[in-house]
CSV table of C-alpha atoms in Angstrom, one decimal:
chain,number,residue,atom,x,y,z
A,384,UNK,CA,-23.4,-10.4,54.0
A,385,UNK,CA,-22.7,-8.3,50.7
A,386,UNK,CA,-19.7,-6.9,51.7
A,387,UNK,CA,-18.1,-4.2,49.7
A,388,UNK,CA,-21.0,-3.1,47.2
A,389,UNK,CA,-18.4,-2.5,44.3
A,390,UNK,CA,-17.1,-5.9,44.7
A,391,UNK,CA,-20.8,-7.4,44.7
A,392,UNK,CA,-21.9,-5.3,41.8
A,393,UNK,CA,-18.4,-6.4,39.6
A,394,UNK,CA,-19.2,-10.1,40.8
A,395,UNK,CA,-22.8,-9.8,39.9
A,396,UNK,CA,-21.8,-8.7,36.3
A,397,UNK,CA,-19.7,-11.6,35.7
A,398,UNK,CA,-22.2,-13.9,37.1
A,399,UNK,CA,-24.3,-12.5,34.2
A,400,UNK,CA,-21.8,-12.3,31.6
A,401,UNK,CA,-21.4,-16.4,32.6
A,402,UNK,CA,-25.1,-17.1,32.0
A,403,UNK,CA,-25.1,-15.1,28.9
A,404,UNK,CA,-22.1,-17.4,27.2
A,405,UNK,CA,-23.8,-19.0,24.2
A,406,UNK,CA,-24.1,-22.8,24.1
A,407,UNK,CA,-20.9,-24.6,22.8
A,408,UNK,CA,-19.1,-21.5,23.0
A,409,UNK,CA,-15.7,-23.0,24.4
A,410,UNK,CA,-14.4,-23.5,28.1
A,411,UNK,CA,-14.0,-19.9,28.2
A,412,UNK,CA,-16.8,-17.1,28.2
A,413,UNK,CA,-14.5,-14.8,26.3
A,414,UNK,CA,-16.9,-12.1,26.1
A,415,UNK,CA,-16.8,-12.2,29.8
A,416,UNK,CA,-12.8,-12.2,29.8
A,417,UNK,CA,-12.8,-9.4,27.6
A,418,UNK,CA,-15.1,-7.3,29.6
A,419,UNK,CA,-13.3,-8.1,32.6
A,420,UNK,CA,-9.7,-7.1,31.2
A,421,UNK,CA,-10.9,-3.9,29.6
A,422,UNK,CA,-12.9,-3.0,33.2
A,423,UNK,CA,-9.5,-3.5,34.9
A,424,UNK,CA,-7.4,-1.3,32.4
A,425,UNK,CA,-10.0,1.4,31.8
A,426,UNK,CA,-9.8,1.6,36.0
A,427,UNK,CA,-6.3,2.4,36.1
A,428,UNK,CA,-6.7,4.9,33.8
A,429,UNK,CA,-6.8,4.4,29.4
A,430,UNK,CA,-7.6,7.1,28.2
A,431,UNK,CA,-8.6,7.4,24.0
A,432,UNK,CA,-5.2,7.7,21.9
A,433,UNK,CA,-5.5,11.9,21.0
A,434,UNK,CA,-5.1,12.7,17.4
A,435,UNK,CA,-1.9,14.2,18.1
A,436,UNK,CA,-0.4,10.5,19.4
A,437,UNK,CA,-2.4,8.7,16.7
A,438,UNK,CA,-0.7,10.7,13.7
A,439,UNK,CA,3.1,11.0,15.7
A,440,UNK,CA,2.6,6.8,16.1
A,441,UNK,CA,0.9,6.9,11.7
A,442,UNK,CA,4.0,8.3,10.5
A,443,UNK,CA,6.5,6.9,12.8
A,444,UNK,CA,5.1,3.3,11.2
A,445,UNK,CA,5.0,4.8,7.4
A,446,UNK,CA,8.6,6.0,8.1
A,447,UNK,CA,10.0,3.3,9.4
A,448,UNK,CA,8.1,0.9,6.6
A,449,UNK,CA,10.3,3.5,4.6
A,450,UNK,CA,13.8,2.2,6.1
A,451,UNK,CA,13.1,-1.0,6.0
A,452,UNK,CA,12.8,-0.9,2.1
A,453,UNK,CA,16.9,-0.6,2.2
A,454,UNK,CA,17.3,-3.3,4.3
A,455,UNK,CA,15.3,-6.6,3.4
A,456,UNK,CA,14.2,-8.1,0.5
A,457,UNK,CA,10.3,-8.6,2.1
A,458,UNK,CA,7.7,-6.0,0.9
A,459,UNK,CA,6.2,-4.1,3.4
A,460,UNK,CA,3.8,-5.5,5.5
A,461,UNK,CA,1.9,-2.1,7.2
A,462,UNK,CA,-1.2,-1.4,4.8
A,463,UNK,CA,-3.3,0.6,8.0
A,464,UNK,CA,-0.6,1.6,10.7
A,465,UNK,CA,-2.8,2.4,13.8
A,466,UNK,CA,-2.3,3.5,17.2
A,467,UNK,CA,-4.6,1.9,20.1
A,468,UNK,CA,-5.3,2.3,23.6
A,469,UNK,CA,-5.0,-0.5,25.8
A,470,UNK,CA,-8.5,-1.5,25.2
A,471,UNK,CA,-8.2,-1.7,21.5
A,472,UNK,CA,-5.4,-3.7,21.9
A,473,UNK,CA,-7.3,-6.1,24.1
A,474,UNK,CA,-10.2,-6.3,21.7
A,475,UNK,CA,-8.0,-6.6,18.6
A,476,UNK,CA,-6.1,-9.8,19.9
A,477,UNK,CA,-8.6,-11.4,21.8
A,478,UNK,CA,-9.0,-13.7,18.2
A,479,UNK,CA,-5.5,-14.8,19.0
A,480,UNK,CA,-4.7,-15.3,23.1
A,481,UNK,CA,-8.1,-17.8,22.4
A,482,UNK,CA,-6.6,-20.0,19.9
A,483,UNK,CA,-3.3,-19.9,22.5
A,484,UNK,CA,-4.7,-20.4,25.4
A,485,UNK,CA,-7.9,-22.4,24.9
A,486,UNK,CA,-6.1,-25.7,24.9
A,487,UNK,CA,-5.2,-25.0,28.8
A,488,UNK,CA,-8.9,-23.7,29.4
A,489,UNK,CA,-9.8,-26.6,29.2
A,490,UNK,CA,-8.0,-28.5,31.2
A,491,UNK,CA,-8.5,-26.3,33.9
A,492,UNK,CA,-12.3,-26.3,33.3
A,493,UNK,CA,-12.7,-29.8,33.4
A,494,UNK,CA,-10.9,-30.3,36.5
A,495,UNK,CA,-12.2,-27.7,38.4
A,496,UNK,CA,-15.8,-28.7,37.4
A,497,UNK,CA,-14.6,-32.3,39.5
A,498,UNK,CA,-13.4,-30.9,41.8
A,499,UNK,CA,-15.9,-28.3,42.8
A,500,UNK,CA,-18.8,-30.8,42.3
A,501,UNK,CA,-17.1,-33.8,44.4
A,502,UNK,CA,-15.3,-35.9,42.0
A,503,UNK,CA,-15.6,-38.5,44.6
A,504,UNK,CA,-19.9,-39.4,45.0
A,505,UNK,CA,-20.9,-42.3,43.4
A,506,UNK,CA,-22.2,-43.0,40.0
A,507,UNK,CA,-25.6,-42.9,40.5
A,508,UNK,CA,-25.4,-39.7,42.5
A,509,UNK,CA,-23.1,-38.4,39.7
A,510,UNK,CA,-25.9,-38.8,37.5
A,511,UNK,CA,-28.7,-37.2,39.5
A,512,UNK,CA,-26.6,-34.1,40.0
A,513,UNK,CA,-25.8,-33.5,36.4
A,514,UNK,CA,-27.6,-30.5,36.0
A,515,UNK,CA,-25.6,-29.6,38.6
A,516,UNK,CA,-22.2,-30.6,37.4
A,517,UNK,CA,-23.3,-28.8,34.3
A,518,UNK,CA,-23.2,-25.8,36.3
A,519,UNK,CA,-20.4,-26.0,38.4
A,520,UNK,CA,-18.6,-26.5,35.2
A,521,UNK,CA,-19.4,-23.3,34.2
A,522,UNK,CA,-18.5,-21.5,37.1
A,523,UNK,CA,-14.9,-23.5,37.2
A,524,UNK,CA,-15.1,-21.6,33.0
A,525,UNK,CA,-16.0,-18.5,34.7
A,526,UNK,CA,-12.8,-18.3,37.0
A,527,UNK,CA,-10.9,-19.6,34.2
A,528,UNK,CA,-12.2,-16.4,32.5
A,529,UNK,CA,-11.6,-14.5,35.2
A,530,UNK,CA,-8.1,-15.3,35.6
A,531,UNK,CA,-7.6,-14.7,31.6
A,532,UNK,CA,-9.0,-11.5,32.1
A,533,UNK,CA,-7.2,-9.9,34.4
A,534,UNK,CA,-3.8,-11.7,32.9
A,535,UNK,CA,-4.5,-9.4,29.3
A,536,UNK,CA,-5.1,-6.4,31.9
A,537,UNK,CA,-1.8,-7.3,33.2
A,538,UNK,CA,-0.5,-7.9,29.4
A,539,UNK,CA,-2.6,-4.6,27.8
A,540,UNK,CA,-0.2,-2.1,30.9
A,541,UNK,CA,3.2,-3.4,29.4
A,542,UNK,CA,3.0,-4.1,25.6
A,543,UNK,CA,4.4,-1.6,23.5
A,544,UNK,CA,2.8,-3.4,20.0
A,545,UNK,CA,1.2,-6.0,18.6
A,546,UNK,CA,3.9,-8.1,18.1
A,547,UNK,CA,6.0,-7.5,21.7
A,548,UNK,CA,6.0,-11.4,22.7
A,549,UNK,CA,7.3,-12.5,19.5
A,550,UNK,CA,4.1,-14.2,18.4
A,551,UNK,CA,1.6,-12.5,15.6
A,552,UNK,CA,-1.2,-11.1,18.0
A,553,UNK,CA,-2.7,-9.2,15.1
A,554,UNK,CA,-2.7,-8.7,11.4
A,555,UNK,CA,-2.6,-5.2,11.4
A,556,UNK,CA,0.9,-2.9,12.9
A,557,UNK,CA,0.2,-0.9,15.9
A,558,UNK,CA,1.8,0.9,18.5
A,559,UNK,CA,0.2,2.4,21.7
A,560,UNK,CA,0.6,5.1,22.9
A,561,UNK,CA,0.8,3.7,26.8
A,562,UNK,CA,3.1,1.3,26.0
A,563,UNK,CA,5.6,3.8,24.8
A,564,UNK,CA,5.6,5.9,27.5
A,565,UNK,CA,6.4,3.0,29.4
A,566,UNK,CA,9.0,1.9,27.8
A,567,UNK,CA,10.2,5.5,27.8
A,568,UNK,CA,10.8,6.3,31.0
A,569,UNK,CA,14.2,6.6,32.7
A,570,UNK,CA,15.7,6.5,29.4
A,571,UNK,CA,17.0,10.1,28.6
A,572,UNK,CA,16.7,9.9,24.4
A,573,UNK,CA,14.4,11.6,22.1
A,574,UNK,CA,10.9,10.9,22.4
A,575,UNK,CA,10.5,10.9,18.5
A,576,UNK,CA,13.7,8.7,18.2
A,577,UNK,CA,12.5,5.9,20.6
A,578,UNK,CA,9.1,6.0,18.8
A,579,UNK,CA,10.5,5.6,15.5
A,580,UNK,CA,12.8,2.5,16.8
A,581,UNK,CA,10.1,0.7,18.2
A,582,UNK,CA,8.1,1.2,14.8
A,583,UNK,CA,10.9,-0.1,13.3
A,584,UNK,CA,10.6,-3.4,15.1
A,585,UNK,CA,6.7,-3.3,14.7
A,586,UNK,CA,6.9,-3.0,11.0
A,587,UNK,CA,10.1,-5.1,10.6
A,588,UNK,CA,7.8,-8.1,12.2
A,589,UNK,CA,5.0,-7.5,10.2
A,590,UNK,CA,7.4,-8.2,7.0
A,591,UNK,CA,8.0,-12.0,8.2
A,592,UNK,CA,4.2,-12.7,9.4
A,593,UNK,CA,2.5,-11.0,6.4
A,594,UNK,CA,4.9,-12.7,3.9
A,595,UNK,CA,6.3,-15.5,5.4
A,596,UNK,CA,3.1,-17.8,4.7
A,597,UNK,CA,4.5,-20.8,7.2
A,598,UNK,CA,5.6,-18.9,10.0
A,599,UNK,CA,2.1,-18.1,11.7
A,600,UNK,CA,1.0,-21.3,11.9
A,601,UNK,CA,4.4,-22.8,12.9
A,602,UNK,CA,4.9,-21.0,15.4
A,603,UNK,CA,1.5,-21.1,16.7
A,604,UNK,CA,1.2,-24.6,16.4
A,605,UNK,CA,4.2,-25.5,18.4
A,606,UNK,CA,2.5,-23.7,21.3
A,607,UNK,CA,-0.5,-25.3,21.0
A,608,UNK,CA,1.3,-28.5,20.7
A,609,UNK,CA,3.1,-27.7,23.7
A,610,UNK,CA,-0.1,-26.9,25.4
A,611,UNK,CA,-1.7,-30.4,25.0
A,612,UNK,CA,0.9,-32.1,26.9
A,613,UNK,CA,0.3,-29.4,30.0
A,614,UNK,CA,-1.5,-31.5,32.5
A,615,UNK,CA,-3.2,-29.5,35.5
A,616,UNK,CA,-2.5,-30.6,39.2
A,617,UNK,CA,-5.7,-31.5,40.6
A,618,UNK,CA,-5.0,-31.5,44.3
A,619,UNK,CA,-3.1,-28.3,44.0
A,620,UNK,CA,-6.3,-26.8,42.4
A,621,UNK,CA,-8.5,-28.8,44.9
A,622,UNK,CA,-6.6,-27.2,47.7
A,623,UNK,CA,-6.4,-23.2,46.3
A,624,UNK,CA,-10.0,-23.6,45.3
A,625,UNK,CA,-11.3,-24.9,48.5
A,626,UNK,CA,-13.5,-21.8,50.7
A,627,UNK,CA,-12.8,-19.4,47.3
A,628,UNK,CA,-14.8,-16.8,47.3
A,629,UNK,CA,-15.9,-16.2,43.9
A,630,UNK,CA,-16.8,-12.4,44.3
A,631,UNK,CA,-13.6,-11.5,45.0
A,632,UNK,CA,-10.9,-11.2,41.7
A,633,UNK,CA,-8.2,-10.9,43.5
A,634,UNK,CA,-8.6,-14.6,45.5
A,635,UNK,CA,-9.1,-15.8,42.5
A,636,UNK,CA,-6.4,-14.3,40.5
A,637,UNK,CA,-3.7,-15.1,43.4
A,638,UNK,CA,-5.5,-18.6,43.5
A,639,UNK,CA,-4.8,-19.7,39.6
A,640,UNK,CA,-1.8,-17.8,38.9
A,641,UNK,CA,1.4,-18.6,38.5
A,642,UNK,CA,2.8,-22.0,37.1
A,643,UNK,CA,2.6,-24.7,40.1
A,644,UNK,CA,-0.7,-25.6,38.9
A,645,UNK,CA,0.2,-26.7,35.3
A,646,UNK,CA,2.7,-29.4,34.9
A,647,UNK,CA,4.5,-30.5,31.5
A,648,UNK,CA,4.1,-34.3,30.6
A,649,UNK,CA,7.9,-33.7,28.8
A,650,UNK,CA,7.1,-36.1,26.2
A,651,UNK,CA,9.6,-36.3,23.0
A,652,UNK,CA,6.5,-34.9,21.4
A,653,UNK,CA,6.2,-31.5,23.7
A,654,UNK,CA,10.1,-31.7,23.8
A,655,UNK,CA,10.6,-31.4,20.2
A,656,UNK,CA,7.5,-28.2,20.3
A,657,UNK,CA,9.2,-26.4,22.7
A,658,UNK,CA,12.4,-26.8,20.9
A,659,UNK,CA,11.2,-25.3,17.4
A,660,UNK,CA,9.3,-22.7,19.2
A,661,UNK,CA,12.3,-21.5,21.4
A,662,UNK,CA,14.7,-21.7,18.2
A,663,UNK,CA,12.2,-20.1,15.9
A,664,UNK,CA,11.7,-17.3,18.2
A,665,UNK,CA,15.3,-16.7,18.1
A,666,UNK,CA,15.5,-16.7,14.5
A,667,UNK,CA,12.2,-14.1,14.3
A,668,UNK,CA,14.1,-11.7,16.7
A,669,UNK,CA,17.5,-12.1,15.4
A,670,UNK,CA,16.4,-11.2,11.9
A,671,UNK,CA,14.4,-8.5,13.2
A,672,UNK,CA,17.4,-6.7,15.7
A,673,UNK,CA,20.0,-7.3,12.3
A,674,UNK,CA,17.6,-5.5,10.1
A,675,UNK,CA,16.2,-2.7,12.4
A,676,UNK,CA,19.7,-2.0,13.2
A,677,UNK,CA,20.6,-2.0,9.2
A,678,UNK,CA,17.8,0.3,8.4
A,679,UNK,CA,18.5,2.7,11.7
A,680,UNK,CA,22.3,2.8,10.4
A,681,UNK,CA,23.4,6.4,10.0
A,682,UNK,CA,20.2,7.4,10.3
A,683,UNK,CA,18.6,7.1,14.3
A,684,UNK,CA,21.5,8.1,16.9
A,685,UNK,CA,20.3,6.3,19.9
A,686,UNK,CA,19.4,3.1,17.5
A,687,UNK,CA,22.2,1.0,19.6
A,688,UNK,CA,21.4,2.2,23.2
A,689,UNK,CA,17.8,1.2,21.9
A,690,UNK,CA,19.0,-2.2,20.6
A,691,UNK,CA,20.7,-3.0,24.3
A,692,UNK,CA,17.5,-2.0,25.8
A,693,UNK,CA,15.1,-3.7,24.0
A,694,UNK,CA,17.7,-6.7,24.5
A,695,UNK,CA,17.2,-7.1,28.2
A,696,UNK,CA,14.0,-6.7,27.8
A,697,UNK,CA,13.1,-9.9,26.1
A,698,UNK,CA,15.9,-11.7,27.5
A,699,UNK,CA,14.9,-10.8,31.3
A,700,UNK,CA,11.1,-11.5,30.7
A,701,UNK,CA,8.9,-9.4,33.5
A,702,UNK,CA,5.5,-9.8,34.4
A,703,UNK,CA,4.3,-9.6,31.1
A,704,UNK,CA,6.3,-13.0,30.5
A,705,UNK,CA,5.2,-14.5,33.7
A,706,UNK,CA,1.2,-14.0,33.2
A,707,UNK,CA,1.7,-15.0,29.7
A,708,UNK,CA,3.1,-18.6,31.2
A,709,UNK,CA,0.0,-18.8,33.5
A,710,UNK,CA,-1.7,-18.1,30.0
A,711,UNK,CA,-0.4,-21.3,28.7
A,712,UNK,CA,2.2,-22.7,30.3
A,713,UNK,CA,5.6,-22.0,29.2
A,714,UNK,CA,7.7,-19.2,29.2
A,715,UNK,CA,7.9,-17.3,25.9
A,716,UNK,CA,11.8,-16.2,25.5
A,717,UNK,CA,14.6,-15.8,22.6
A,718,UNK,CA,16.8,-17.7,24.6
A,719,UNK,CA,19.7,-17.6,21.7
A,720,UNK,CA,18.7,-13.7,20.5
A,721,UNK,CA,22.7,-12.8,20.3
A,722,UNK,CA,24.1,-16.1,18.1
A,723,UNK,CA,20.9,-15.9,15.9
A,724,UNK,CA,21.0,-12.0,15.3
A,725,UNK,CA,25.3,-13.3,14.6
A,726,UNK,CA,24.2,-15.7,12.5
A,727,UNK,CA,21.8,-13.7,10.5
A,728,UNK,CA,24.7,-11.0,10.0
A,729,UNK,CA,26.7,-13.3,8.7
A,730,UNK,CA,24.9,-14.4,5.8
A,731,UNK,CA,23.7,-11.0,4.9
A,732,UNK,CA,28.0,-10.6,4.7
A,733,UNK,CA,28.2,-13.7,2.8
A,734,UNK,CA,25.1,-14.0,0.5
A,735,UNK,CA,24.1,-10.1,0.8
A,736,UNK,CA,20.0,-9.5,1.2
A,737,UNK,CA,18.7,-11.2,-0.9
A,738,UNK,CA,20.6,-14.4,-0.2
A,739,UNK,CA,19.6,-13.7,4.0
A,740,UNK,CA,15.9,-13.4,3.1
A,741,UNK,CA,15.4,-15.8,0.8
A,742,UNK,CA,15.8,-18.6,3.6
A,743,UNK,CA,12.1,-17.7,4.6
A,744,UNK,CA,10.7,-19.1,1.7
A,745,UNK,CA,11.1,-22.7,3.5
A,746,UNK,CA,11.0,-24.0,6.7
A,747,UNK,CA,13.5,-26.7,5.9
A,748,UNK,CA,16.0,-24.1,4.5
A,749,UNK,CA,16.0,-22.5,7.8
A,750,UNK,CA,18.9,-22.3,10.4
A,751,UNK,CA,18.6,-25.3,13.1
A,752,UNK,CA,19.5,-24.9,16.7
A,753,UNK,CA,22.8,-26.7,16.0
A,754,UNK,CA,23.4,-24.2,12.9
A,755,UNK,CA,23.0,-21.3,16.4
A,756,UNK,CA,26.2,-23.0,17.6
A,757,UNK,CA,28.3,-23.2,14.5
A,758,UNK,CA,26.9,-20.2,12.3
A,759,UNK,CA,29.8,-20.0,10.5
A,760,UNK,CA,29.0,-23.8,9.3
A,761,UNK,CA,26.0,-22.6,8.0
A,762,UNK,CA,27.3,-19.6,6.1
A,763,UNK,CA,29.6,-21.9,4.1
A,764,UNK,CA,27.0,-24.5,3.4
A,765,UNK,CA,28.6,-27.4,5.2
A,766,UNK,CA,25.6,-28.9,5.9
A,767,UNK,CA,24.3,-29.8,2.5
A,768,UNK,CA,20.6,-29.6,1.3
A,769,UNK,CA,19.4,-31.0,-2.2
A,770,UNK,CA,16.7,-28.0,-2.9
A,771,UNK,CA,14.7,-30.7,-5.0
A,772,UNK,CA,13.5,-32.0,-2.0
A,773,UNK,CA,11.3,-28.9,-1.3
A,774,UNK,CA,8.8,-30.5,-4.5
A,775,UNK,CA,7.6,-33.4,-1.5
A,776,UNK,CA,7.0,-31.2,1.4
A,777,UNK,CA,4.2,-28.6,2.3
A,778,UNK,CA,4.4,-25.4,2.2
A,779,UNK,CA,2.6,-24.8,5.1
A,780,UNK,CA,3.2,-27.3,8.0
A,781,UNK,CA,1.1,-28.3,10.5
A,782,UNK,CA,1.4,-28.8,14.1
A,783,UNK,CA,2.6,-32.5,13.6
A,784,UNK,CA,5.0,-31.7,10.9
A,785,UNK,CA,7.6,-31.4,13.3
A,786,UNK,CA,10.8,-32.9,11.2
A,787,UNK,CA,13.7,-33.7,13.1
A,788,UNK,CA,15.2,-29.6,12.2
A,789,UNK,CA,14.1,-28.5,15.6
């Protein structure tokens, strides 16, 4: 009847952690998720970043905030370089993968809570088992939790930063220690010189989100305005939720996952997001590879066999990628890394430093997609812009001020 009594205590814990969700907290218990994630990478082993690691990963940031001096214009952005464990890192972004993902959530609530309570009785007994519906509401928030849980688990094994998916998890650069060793193996390089690489990138991305007052909530807003066109299937759901056995995480992780259950509308609205998202994204990791590379110059041997790997990397996606489109529903890649990274080189030729970094003062004297295909265009100015504009248009954009540069 109890079956395994690991499993039954775990489910029994959650159960609790679902009753214990304050009222209006959300779709999402995300104490609960949090709990759950940091159970399921504390039992694969995380153990506390030694001072040793903490002050190699310190001054491997401070350094590399050091380089990075020579090679942009933008002030450094690490004021507390840290090193976490897997759990820390969980904790630290939780703020952030809630905003993201909350927008789903609550789709996925809302139609589970139909269809575990019977969409389908009639209104009067609708209303007589509200209490109920109330209920089975949570417990459809619950395996939404569930399912966000063990998708950071999944996240917290493979992230090498804070800043690994292109999006600003965090305010503060960090580097765990986990996540290098990871990345490390089969590649026969220095361990301090891989390190200091991937501090470079950490601290390079910190530049733009610390001091690039637009870009956080541009590029969060175009997921979130992505995310409000994802609809969820209901039968699909109906069907992988029917005989679910809630005590058991795995069901319910294999049930939820992956990306048949959450369908795009593909409006001109979500088509336009996904557009600046993807294009931005480019931009971010372009500038970032051109820089990184310019500070490494002469200085880190195995920078370029570094570059080529961290390349595929985000260009291939993994696992991390895939749980992070059950997260909220899109794939998160710089499709165009290798014409914006071009692009970005150029203009540092052309207009030297200064010139390259000063585009991110405005959103609307960035590159376009179109400017990806013809950099060269770009570089001359071919495409004229009257700067007085900039006087009429904020300085921080919204979600909705989309434009027609995506």
């Amino acid at each position: 009847m109890f079956g395994n009594p690991e499993q039954m205590a775990q489910a029994m814990r959650q159960f609790a952690d679902m009753l214990s969700a304050p009222p209006g907290s959300g779709p999402v218990n995300w104490d609960m998720a949090k709990n759950i994630a940091r159970h399921a990478v504390v039992a694969e082993g995380d153990p506390s970043v030694m001072e040793g690691e903490r002050r190699q990963i310190v001054e491997a940031l401070r350094l590399a905030d050091l380089w990075l001096d020579q090679a942009t214009a933008l002030p450094s952005g690490v004021a507390t370089p840290q090193a976490w464990s897997r759990s820390e890192w969980i904790e630290n972004t939780v703020p952030v993968w809630r905003t993201l993902c909350e927008p789903i959530a609550q789709r996925m609530v809302d139609t589970m809570g139909g269809a575990l309570g019977g969409s389908g009785l009639p209104p009067e007994a609708q209303q007589m088992a509200g209490p109920l519906m109330g209920m089975l509401k949570q417990m459809g928030g619950m395996m939404v939790g569930q399912q966000i849980g063990q998708a950071l688990s999944s996240l917290a094994r493979e992230v090498i930063g804070t800043t690994d998916i292109g999006l600003p998890l965090s305010d503060t650069a960090a580097l765990l220690p986990g996540g290098i060793a990871s990345f490390s193996q089969g590649l026969e390089l220095p361990a301090d010189e891989i390190r200091l690489y991937l501090a470079l990138r950490e601290a390079a991305h910190h530049r733009l989100f610390q001091h690039v007052p637009w870009l956080r909530s541009h590029l969060l807003g175009a997921v979130e305005e992505y995310a409000r066109g994802i609809t969820v299937d209901t039968s699909a759901l109906e069907e992988q939720i029917r005989g679910l056995d809630i005590s058991n995480p795995q069901a319910i992780q294999e049930a939820l996952s992956g990306g048949a259950l959450l369908k795009p509308e593909e409006t001109e609205r979500q088509r336009a997001a996904l557009a600046r998202l993807e294009t931005t994204l480019a931009l971010v990791e372009g500038w970032v590879a051109t820089v990184v590379g310019q500070a490494a110059e002469g200085k880190l041997p195995s920078a370029g066999a570094l570059a080529e790997t961290v390349r595929r990397r985000r260009a291939t996606g993994g696992p991390a990628e895939l749980t992070f489109g059950t997260l909220v529903g899109l794939e998160l890649r710089p499709r165009r890394l290798r014409e914006a990274a071009k692009l970005w080189e150029s203009v540092k030729d052309a207009r030297g430093i200064d010139g390259r970094d000063a585009l991110w003062g405005h959103p609307d004297l960035m590159p376009t997609a179109g400017d990806l295909d013809d950099p060269d265009a770009f570089v001359r100015g071919d495409s004229t812009w009257d700067i007085s504009q900039l006087d009429a248009k904020p300085d921080t954009p919204g979600p909705d001020d989309e434009g027609d540069k995506s």
